[in-house]
GROMACS .gro file of C-alpha atoms in nm:
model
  271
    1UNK     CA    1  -1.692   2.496  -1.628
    2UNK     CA    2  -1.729   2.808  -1.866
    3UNK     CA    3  -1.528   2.824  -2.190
    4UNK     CA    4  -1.243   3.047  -2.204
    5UNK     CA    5  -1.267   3.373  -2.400
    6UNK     CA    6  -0.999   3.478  -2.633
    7UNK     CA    7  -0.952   3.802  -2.779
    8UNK     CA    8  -0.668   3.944  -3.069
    9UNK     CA    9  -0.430   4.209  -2.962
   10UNK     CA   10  -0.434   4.372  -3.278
   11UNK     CA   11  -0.115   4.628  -3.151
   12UNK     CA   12   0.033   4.260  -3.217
   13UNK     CA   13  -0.137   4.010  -3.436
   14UNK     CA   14  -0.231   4.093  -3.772
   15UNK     CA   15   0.044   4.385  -3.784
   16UNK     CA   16   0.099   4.299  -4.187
   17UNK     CA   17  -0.184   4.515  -4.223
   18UNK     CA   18  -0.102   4.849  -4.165
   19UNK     CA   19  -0.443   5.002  -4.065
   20UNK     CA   20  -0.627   4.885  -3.741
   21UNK     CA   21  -0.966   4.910  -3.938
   22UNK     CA   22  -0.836   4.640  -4.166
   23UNK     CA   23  -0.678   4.439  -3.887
   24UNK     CA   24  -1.043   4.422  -3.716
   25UNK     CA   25  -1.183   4.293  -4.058
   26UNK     CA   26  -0.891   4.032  -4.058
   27UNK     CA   27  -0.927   3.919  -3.671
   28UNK     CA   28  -1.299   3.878  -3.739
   29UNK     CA   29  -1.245   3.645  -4.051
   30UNK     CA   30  -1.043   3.435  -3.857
   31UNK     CA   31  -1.298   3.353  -3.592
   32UNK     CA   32  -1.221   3.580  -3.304
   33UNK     CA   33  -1.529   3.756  -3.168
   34UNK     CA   34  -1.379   4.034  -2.934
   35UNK     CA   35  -1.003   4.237  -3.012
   36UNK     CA   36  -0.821   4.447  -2.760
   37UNK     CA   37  -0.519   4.697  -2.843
   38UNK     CA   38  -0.288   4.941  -2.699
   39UNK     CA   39  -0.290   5.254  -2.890
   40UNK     CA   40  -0.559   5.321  -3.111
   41UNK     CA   41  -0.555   5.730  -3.118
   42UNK     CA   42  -0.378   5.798  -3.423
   43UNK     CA   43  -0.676   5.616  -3.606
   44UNK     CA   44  -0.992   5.757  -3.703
   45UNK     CA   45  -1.297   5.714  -3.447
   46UNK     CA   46  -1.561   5.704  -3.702
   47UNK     CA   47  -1.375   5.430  -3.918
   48UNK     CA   48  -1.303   5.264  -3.605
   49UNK     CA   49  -1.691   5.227  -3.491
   50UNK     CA   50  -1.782   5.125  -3.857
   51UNK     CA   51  -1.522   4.882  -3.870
   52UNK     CA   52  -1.684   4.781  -3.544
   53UNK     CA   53  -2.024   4.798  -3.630
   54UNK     CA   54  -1.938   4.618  -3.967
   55UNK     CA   55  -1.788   4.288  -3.793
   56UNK     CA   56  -1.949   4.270  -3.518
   57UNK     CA   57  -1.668   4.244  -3.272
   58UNK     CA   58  -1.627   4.333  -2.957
   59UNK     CA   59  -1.374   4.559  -2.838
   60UNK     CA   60  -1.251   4.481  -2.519
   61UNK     CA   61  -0.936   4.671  -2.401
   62UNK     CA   62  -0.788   4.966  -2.418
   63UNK     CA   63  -0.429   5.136  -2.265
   64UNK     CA   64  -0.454   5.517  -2.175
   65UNK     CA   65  -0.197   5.741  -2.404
   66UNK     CA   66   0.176   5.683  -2.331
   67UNK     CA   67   0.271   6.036  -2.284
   68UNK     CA   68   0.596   6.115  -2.491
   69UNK     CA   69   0.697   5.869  -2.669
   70UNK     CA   70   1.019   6.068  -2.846
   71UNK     CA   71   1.124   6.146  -2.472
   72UNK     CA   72   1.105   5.767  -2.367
   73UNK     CA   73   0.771   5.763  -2.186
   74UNK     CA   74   0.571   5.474  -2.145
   75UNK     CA   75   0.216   5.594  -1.937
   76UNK     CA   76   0.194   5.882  -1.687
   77UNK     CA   77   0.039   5.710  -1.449
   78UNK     CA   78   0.306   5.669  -1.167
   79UNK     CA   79   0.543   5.909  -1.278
   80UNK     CA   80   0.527   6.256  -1.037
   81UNK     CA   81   0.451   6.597  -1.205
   82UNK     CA   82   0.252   6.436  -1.468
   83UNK     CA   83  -0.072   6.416  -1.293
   84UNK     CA   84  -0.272   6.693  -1.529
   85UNK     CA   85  -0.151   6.496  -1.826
   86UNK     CA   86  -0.236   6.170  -1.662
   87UNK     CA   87  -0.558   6.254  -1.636
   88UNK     CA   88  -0.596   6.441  -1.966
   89UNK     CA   89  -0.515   6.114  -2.103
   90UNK     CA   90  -0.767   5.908  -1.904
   91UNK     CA   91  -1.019   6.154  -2.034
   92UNK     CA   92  -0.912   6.047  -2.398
   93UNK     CA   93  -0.910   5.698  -2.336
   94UNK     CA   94  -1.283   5.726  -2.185
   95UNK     CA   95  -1.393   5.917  -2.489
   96UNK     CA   96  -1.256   5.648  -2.750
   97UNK     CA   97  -1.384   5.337  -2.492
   98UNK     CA   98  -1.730   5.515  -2.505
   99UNK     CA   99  -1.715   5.523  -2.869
  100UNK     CA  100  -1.636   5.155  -2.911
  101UNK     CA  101  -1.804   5.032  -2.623
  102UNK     CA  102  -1.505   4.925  -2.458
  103UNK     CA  103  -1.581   4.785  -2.100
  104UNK     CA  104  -1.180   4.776  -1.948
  105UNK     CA  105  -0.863   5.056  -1.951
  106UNK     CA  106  -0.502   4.921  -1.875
  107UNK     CA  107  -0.433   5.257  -1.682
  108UNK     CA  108  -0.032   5.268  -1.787
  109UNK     CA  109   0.188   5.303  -1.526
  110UNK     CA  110   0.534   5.465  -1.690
  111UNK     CA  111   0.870   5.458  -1.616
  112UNK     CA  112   1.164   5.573  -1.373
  113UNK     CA  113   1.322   5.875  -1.458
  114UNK     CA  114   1.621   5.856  -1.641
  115UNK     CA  115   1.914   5.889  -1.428
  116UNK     CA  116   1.753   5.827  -1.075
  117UNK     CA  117   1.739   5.518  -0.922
  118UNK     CA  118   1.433   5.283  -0.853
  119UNK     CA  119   1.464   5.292  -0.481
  120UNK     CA  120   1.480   5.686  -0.400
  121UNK     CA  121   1.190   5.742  -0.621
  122UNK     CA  122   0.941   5.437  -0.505
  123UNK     CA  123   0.740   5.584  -0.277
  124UNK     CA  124   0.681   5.892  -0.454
  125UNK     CA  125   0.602   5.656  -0.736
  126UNK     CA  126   0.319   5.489  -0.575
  127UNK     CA  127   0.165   5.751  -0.392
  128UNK     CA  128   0.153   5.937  -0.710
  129UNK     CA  129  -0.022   5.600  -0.873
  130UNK     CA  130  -0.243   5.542  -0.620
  131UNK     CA  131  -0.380   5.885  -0.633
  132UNK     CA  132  -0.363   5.905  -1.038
  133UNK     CA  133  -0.591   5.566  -0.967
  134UNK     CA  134  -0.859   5.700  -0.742
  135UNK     CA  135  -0.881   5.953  -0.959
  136UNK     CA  136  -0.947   5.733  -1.232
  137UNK     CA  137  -1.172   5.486  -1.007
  138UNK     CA  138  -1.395   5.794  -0.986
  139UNK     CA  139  -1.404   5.872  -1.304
  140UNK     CA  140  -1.462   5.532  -1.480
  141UNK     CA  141  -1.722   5.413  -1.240
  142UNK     CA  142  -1.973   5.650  -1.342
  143UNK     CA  143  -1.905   5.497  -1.708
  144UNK     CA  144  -1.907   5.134  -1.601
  145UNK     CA  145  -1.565   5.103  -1.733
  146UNK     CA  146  -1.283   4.886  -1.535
  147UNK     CA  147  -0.939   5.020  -1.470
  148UNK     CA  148  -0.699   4.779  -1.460
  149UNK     CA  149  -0.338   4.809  -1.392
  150UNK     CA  150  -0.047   4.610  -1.566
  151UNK     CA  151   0.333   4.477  -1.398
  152UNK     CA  152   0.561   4.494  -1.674
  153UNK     CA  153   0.909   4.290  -1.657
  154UNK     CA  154   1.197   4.462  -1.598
  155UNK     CA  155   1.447   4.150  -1.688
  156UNK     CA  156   1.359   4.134  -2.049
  157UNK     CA  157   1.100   4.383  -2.176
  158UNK     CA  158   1.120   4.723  -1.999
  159UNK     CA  159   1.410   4.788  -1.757
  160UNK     CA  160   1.268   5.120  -1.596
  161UNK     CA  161   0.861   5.016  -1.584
  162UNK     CA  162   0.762   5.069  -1.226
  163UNK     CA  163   0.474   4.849  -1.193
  164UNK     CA  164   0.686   4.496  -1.257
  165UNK     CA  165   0.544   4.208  -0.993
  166UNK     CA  166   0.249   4.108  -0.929
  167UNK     CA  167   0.274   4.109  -0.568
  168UNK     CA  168   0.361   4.469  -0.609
  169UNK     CA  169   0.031   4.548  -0.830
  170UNK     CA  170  -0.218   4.377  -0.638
  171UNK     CA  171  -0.015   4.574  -0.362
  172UNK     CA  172  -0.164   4.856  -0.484
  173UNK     CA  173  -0.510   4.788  -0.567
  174UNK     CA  174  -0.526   4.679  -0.240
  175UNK     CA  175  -0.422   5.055  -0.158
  176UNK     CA  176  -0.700   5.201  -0.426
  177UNK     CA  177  -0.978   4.996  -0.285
  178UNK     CA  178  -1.170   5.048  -0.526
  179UNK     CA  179  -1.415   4.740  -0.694
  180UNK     CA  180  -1.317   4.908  -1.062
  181UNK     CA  181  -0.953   4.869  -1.020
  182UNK     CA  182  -0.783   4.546  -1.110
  183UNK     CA  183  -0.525   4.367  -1.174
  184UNK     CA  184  -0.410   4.246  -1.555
  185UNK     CA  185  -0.232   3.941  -1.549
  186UNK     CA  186  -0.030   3.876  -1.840
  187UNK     CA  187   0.143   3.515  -1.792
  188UNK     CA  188   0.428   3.635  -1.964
  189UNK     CA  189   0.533   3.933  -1.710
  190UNK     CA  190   0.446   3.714  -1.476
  191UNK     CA  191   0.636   3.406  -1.519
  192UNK     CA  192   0.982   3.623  -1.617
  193UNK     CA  193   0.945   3.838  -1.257
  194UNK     CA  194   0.809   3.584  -1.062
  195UNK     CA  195   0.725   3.217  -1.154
  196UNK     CA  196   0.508   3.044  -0.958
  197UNK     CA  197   0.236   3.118  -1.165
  198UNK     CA  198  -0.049   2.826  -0.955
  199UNK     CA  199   0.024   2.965  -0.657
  200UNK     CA  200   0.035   3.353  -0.793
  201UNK     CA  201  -0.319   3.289  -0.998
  202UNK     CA  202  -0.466   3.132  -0.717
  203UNK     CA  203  -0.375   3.383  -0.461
  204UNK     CA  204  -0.465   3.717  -0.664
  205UNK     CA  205  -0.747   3.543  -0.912
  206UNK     CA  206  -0.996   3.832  -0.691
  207UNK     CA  207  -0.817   4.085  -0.822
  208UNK     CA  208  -0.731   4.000  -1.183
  209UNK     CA  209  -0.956   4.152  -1.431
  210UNK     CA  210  -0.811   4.061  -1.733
  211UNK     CA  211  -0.556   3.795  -1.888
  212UNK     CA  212  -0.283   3.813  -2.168
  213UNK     CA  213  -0.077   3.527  -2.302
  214UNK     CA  214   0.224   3.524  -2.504
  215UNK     CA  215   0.484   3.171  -2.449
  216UNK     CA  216   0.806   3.286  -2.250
  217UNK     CA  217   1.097   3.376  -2.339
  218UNK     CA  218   1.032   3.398  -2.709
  219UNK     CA  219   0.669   3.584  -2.684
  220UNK     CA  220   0.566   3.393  -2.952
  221UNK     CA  221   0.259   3.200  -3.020
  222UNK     CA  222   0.141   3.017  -2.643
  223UNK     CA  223   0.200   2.631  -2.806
  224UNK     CA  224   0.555   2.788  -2.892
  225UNK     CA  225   0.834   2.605  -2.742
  226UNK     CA  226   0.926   2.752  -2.438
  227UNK     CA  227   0.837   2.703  -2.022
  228UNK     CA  228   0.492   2.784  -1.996
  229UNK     CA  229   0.252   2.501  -2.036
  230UNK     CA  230  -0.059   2.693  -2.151
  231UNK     CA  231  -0.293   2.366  -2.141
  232UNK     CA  232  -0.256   2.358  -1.774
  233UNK     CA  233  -0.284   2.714  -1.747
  234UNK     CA  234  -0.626   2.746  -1.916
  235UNK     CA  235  -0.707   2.432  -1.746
  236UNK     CA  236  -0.688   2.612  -1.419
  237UNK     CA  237  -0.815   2.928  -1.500
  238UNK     CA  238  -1.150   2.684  -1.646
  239UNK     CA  239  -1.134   2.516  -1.285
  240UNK     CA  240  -1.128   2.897  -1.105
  241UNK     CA  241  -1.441   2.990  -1.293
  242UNK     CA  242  -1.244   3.269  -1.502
  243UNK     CA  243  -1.522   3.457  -1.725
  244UNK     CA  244  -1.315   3.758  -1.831
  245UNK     CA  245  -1.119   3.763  -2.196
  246UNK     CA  246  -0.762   3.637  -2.246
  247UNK     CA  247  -0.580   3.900  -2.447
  248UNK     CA  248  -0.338   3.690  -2.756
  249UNK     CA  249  -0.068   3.937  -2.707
  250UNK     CA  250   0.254   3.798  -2.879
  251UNK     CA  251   0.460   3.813  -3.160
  252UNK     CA  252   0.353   3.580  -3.468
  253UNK     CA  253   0.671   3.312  -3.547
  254UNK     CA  254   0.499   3.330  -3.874
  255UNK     CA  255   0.174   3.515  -4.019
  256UNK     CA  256  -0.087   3.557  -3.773
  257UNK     CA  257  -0.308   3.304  -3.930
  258UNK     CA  258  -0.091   3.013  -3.977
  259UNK     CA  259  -0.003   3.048  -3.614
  260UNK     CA  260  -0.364   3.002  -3.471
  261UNK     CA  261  -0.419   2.671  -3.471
  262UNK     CA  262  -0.364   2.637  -3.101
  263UNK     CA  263  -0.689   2.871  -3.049
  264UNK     CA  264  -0.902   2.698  -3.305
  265UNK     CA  265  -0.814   2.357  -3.150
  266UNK     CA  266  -0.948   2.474  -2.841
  267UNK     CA  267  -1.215   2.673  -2.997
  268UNK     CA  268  -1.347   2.291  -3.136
  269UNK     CA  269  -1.288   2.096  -2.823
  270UNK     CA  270  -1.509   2.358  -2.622
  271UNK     CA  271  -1.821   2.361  -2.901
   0.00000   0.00000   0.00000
C-alpha cells in the first residue's frame, strides 16, 4: 500500500508568520514537501516562485478568488449573474497555478443570496455551477490542471454555502462529466453534514481528487480530541490505494510546530 501524502495549508498553519513566502520557508523546515492555500493573490508572484524554487516544495492547491469579500461573498461559482466574474477569476487562478506549477483548483462555489431562501434559488444555483464548471473543465484541461469542487458545512462553518454534502457535490460532477472535475473531500465538512464517513469514502473515492483533514468539532490538530478517528481513516484511504495529497487544514491548539507530531509519527512509521 502507498504512503499517504500530506501537504500544509498555509491559509492555516504557520499563520504567526505574516507573509506566505515566509510560511513556505517555515512548512519546508518542518519536513513537509508539498503546501496548498486558499488565497494567495494579494502576494507577489515572483516572490512566490522564488520562495518556491528556493525550498523546493511543491505547491499543490489552489481556490479561485472569492469575489467580494466586504459584500459577504465566498466564490462566484454557483451564484447567478456572476458568470463573467466567475470566469475572470478562473482565468487568475490559472495564471498564478501556471506560475507555481500547481496541478489542482478548488473552483469555489459561493453563497445564497442574502435574504432569499435556499430552496427557491437551488436550481438556478446548480445550473449556474454546472455551467460555470464546464466552462472551467474546458479551460483547465488544456493546462492539465484539475478542478475540483468543495461541500462546505452549513451547521457550523458557513450557513449560506451552497455546495454543503457530499452526496450533493458528487451530484454534480456527475452532471459536469467531465474527467478534470472532482470532488474535494475534507473529513471535516463531511463528518458535520453527513457522518458516515466508510461508507461515504468508499462510495465517492472515484470522484475525490483531493483530501483535507482538520479533527471535528474543534478543527484542531487531527490527534485532537474529538469524533474522528484519523488512524482508521488514513488506514482506509492506504487500503483504497489513495495517491493524491491530504491537505492539513485546521487551526493549531498551539504553534504549528509543536502540534505536528501526529504527522511526523506517521512520517517515521511509513520510512
Amino acid at each position: 500500500m502507498p504512503s499517504l501524502k500530506f501537504c500544509a495549508n498555509l491559509s492555516w498553519l504557520f499563520t504567526d508568520l505574516p507573509e506566505f513566502t515566509q510560511r513556505l520557508h517555515a512548512a519546508a523546515a518542518s519536513g513537509f514537501r508539498a503546501v496548498e492555500a486558499a488565497w494567495l493573490y494579494e502576494s507577489d508572484l515572483k516572490e512566490l516562485q522564488k520562495a518556491k524554487e528556493q525550498t523546493g516544495l511543491e505547491v499543490v492547491l489552489i481556490n479561485t478568488p472569492p469575489g467580494d469579500v466586504k459584500n459577504g461573498e465566498l466564490g462566484l461559482g454557483a451564484v447567478p449573474g456572476r458568470e463573467t466574474d466567475f470566469r475572470r477569476g478562473l482565468d487568475l487562478a490559472v495564471m498564478y497555478a501556471k506560475a507555481l506549477d500547481c496541478r489542482r483548483i478548488h473552483l469555489m462555489a459561493g453563497r445564497v443570496p442574502v435574504g432569499v431562501d435556499r430552496a427557491t434559488v437551488a436550481m438556478e444555483m446548480e445550473a449556474t455551477f454546472v455551467e460555470n464548471l464546464k466552462h472551467a473543465a474546458h479551460v483547465l484541461s488544456k493546462e492539465g490542471i484539475l478542478g475540483l469542487i468543495e461541500p462546505i458545512n452549513t451547521r457550523i462553518t458557513d450557513p449560506r454555502y451552497y455546495l454543503d454534502t457530499p452526496h450533493q457535490a458528487a451530484a454534480i460532477v456527475q452532471k459536469v462529466g467531465q474527467s478534470n472535475i472532482m470532488l474535494q473531500m475534507d473529513v471535516f465538512h463531511w463528518q458535520i453534514m453527513d457522518g458516515n464517513l466508510t461508507q461515504n469514502i468508499q462510495k465517492y473515492f472515484p470522484l475525490i481528487g483531493h483530501v483535507q483533514i482538520a479533527q471535528v468539532p474543534g478543527r484542531n490538530e487531527p490527534d485532537s480530541p474529538g469524533e474522528v478517528n484519523y488512524p482508521y481513516l488514513f488506514s482506509l484511504l492506504e487500503k483504497l490505494g489513495y495517491q493524491g495529497y491530504i491537505g492539513c487544514e485546521y487551526k493549531p491548539l498551539g504553534t504549528t510546530d509543536a502540534g505536528l507530531g501526529w504527522v511526523r509519527e506517521y512520517w517515521k512509521s511509513h520510512r
